PDB file of C-alpha atoms in Angstrom:
ATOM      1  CA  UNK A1058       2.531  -0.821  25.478  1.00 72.00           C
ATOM      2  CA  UNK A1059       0.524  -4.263  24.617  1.00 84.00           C
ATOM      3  CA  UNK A1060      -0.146  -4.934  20.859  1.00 87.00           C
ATOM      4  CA  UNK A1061      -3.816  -3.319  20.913  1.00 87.00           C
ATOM      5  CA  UNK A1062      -3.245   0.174  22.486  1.00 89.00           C
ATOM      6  CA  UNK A1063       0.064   0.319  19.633  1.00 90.00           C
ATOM      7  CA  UNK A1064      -1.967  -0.232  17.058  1.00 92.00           C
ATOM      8  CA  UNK A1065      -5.059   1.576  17.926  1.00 93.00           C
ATOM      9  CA  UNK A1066      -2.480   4.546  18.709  1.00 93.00           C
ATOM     10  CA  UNK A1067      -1.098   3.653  15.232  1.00 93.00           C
ATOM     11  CA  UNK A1068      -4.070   4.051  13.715  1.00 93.00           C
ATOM     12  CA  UNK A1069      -5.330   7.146  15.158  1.00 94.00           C
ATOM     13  CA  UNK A1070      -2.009   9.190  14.596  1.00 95.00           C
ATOM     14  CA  UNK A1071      -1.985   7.587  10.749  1.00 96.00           C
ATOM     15  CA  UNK A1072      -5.633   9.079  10.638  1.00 94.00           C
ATOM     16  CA  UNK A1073      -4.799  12.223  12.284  1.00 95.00           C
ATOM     17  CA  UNK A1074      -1.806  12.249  10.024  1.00 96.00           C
ATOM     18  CA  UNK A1075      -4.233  12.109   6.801  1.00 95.00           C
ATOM     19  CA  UNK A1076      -6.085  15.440   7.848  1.00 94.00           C
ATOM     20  CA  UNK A1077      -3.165  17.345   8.302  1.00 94.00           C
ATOM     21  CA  UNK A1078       0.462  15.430   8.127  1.00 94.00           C
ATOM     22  CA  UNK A1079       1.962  18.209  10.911  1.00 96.00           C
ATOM     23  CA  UNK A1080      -0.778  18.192  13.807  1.00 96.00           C
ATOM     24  CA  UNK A1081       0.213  14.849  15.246  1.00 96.00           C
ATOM     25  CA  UNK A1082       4.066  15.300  14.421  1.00 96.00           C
ATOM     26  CA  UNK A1083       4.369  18.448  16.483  1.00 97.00           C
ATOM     27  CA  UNK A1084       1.939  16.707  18.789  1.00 96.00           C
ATOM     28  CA  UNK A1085       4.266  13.429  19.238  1.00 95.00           C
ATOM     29  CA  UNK A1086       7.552  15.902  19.290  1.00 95.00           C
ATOM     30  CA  UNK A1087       6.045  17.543  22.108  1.00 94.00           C
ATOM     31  CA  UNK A1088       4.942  15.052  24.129  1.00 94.00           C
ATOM     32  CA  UNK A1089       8.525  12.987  23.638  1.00 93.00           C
ATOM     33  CA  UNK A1090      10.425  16.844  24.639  1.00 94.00           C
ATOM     34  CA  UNK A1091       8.190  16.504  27.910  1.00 94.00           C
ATOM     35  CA  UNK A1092       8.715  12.863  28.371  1.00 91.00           C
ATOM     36  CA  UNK A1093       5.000  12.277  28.222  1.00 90.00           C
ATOM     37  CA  UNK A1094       5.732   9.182  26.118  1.00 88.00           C
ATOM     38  CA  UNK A1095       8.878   7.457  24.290  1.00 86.00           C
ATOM     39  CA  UNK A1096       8.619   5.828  21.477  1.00 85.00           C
ATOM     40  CA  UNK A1097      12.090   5.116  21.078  1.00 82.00           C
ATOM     41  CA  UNK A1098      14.959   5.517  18.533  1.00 83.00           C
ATOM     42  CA  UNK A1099      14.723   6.872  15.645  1.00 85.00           C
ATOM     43  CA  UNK A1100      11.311   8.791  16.199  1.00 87.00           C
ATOM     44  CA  UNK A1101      12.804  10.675  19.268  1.00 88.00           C
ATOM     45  CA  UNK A1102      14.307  12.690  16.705  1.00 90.00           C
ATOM     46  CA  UNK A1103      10.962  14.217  16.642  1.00 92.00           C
ATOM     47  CA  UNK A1104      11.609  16.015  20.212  1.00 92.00           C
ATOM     48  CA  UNK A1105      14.583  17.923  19.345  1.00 94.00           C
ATOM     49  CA  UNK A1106      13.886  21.515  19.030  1.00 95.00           C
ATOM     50  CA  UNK A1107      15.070  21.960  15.333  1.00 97.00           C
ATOM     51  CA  UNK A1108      12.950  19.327  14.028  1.00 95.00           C
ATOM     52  CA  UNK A1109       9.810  20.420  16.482  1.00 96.00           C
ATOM     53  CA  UNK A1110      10.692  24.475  15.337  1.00 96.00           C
ATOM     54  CA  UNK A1111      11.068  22.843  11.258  1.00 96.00           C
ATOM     55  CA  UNK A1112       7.740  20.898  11.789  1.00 96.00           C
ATOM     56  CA  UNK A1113       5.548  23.914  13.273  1.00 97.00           C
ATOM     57  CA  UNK A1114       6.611  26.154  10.790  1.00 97.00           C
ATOM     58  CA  UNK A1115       5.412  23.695   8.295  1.00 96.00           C
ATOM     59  CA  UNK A1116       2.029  23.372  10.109  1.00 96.00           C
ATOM     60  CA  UNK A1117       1.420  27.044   9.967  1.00 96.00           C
ATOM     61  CA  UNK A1118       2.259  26.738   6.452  1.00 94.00           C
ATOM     62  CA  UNK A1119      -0.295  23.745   6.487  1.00 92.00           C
ATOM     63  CA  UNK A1120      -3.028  25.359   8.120  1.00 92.00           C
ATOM     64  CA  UNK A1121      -2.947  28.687   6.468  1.00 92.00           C
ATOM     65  CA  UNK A1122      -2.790  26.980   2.855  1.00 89.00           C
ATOM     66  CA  UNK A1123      -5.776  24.914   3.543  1.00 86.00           C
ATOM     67  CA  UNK A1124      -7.884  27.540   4.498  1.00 87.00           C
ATOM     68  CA  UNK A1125      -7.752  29.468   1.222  1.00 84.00           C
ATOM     69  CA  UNK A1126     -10.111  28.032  -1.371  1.00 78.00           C
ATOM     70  CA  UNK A1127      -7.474  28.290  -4.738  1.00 78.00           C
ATOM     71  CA  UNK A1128      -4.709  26.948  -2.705  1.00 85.00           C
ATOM     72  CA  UNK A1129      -6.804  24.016  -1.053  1.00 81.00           C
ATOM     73  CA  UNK A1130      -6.927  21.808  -4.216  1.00 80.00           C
ATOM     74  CA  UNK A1131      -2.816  22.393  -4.479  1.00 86.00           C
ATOM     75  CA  UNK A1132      -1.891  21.990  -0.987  1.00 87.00           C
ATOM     76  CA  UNK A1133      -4.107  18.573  -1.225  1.00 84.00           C
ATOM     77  CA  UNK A1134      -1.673  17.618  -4.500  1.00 87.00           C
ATOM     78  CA  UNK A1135       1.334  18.153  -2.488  1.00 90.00           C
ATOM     79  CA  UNK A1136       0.324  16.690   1.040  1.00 91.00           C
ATOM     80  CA  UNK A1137      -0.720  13.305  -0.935  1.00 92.00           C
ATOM     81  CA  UNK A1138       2.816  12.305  -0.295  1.00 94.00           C
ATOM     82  CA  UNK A1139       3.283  13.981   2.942  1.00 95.00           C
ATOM     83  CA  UNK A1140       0.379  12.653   5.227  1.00 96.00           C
ATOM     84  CA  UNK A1141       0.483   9.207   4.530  1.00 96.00           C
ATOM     85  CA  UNK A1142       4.533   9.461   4.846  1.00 96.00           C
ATOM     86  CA  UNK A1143       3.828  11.303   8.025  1.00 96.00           C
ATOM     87  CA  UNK A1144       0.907   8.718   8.888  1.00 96.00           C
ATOM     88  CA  UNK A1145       3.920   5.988   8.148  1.00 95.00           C
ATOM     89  CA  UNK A1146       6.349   7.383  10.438  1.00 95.00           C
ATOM     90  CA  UNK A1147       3.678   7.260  13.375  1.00 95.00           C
ATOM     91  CA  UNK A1148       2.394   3.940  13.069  1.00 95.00           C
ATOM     92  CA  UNK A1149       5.560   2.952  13.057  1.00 93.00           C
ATOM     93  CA  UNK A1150       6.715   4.627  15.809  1.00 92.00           C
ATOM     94  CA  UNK A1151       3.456   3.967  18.175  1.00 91.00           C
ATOM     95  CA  UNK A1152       4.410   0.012  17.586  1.00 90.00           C
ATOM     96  CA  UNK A1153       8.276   0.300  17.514  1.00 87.00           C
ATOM     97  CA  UNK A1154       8.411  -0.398  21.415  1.00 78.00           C
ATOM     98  CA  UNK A1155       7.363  -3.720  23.006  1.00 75.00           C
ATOM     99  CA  UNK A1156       5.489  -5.117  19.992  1.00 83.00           C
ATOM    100  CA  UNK A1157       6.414  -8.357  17.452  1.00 85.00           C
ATOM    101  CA  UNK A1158       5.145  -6.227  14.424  1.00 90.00           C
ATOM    102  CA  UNK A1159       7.862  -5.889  11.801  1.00 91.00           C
ATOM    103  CA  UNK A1160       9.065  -2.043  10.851  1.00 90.00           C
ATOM    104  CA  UNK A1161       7.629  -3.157   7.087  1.00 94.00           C
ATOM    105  CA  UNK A1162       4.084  -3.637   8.090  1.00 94.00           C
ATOM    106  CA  UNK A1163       3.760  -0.794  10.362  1.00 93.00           C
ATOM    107  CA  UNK A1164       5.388   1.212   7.995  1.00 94.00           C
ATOM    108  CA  UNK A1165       2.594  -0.122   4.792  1.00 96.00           C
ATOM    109  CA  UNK A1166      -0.219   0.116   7.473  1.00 95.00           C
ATOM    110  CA  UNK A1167       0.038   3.909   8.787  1.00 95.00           C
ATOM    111  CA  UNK A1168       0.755   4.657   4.853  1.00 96.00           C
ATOM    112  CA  UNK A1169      -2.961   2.773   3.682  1.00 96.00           C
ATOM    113  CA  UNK A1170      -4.416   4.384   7.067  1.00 94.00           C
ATOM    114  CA  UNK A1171      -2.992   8.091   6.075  1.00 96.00           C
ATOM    115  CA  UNK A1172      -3.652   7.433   2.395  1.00 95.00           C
ATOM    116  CA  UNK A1173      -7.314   6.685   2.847  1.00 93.00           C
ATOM    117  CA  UNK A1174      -8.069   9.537   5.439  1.00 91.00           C
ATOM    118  CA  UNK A1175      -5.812  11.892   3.048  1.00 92.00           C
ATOM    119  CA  UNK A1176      -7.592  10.840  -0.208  1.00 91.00           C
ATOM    120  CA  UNK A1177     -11.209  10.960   1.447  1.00 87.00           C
ATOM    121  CA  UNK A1178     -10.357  14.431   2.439  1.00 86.00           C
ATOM    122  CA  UNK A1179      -9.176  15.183  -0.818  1.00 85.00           C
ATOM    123  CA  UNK A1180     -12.299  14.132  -3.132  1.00 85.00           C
ATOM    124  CA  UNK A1181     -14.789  15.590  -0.816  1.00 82.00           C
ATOM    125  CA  UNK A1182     -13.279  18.932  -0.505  1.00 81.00           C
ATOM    126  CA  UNK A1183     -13.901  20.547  -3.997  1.00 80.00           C
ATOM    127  CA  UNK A1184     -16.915  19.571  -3.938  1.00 81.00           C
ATOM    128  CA  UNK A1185     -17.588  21.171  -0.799  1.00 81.00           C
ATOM    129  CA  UNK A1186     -15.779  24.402  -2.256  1.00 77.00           C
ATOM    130  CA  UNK A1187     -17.451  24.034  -5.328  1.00 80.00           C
ATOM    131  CA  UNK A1188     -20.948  23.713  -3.637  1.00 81.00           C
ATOM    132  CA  UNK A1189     -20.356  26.606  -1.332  1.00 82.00           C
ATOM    133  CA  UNK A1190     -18.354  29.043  -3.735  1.00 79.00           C
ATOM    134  CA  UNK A1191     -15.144  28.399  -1.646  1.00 76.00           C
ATOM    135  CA  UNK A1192     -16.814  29.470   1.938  1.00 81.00           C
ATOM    136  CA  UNK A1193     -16.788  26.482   3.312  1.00 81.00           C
ATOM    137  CA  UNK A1194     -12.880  25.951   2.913  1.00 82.00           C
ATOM    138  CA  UNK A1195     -11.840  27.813   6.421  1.00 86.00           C
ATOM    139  CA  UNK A1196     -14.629  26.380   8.183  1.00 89.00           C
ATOM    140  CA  UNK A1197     -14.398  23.038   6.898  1.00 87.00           C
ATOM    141  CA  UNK A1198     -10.346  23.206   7.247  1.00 88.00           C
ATOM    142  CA  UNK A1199     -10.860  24.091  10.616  1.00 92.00           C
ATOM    143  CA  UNK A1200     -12.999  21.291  11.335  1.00 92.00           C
ATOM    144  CA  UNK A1201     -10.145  18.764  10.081  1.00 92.00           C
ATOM    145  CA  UNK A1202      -7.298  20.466  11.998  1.00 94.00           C
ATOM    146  CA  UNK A1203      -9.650  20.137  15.450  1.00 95.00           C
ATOM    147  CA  UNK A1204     -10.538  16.160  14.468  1.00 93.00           C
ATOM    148  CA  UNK A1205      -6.592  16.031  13.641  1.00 95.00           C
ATOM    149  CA  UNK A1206      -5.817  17.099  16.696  1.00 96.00           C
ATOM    150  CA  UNK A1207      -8.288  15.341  19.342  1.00 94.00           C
ATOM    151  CA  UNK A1208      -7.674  12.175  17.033  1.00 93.00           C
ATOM    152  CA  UNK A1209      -3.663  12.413  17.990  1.00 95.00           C
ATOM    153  CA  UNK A1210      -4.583  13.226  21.598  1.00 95.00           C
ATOM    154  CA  UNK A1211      -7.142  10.739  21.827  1.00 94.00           C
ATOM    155  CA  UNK A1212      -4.683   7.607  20.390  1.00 93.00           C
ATOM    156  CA  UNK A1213      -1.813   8.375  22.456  1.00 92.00           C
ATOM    157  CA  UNK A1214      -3.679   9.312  25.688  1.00 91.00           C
ATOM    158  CA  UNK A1215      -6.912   6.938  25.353  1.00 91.00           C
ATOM    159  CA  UNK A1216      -6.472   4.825  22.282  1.00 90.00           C
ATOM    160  CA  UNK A1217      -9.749   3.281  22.779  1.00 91.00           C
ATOM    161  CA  UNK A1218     -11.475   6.239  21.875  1.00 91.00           C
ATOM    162  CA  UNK A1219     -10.123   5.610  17.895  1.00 88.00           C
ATOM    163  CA  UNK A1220     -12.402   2.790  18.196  1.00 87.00           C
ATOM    164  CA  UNK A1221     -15.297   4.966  18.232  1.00 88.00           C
ATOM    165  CA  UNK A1222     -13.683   7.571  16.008  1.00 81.00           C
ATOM    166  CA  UNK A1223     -13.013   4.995  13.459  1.00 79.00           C
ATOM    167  CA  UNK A1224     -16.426   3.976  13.014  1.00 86.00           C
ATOM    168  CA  UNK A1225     -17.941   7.748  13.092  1.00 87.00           C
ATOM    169  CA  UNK A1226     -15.435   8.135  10.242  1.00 77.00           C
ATOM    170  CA  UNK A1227     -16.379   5.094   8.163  1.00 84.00           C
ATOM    171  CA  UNK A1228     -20.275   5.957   8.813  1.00 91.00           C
ATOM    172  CA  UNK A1229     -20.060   9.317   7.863  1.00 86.00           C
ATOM    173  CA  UNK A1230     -17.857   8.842   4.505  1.00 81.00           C
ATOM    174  CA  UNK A1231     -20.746   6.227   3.867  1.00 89.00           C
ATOM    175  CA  UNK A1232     -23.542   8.548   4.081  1.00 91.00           C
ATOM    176  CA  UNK A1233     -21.835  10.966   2.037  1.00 82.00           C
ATOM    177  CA  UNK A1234     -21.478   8.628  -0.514  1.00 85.00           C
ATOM    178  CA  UNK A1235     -25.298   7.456  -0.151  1.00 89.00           C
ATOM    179  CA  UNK A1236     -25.885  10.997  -0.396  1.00 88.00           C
ATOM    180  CA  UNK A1237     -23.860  11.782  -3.713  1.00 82.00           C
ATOM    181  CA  UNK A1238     -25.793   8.959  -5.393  1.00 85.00           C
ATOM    182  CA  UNK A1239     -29.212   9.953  -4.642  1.00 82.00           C
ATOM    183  CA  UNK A1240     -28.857  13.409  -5.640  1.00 74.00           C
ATOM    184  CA  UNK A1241     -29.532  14.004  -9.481  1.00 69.00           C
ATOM    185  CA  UNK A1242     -27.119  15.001 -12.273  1.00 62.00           C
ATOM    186  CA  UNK A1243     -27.430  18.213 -13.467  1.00 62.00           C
ATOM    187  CA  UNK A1244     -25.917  19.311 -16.325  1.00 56.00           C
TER     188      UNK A1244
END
């Protein structure tokens, strides 16, 4: 893999990895069980079948707790050291093979890449369940567990795409912020 497509697949698994730590780690364990990809020693610990069977219960945990408005908040406290560990663990790993970038750095830039996805998720969300008296949770939940997954797809099997995804991202969170500003304090 040349130094682009490892760090664009970096990158998108980190992001993926900040909307729901477990999606691109069962996605990665998978793929490496199949032989669909390698990224090497130590993250082909990720395709043996304890670790894949540990991580998928943990995303059912995952998905069910974010889809409940009272738990959301919690489940976002807790997962704000999981997904950018997680996000950590796969930039390193997407760059471990046939690239000149030190362990150190990958390791820093999946956790910033995680962390930012993870904490923009985080500060939008109760005041989307606030807004819509918790009904947007499962819908909104579900949204984030699709873009999780087509964003780990998309970086391992067409890393270009994270390109494009990367921007939508960055232009949306803008406009929401835009948004926030305009709209007048009420008290």
């Amino acid at each position: 893999m040349d130094l682009a497509t490892a760090i664009l697949t970096g990158l998108g698994l980190a992001a993926a990895a900040g909307l729901n730590a477990y999606i691109p780690l069962v996605i990665v364990g998978f793929l490496q069980f199949f032989d669909v990809v390698d990224f090497g020693a130590p993250f082909d610990n990720l395709a043996n079948p304890w670790v894949l069977g540990v991580l998928v219960v943990l995303l059912l945990v995952e998905v069910l707790a974010d889809k409940i408005p009272a738990v959301v908040s919690v489940n976002d406290v807790i997962q704000t050291v999981v997904r950018p560990a997680a996000g950590a663990v796969l930039f390193a790993a997407s760059t471990s093979l046939g690239t000149d970038i030190p362990p150190v750095v990958a390791l820093i830039a999946g956790l910033i890449t995680a962390g930012t996805v993870h904490g923009t998720k985080a500060a939008m969300r109760p005041v989307l369940n606030a807004g819509t008296a918790g009904a947007a949770a499962p819908v909104v939940s579900t949204g984030e567990d699709i873009a999780s997954t087509a964003l780990a797809f998309a970086a391992i099997l067409a890393p270009i795409l994270i390109l494009v995804a990367l921007v939508v991202f960055v232009w949306l969170v803008v406009r929401w912020l835009r948004r926030r500003r305009r709209e007048p304090v009420t008290t």
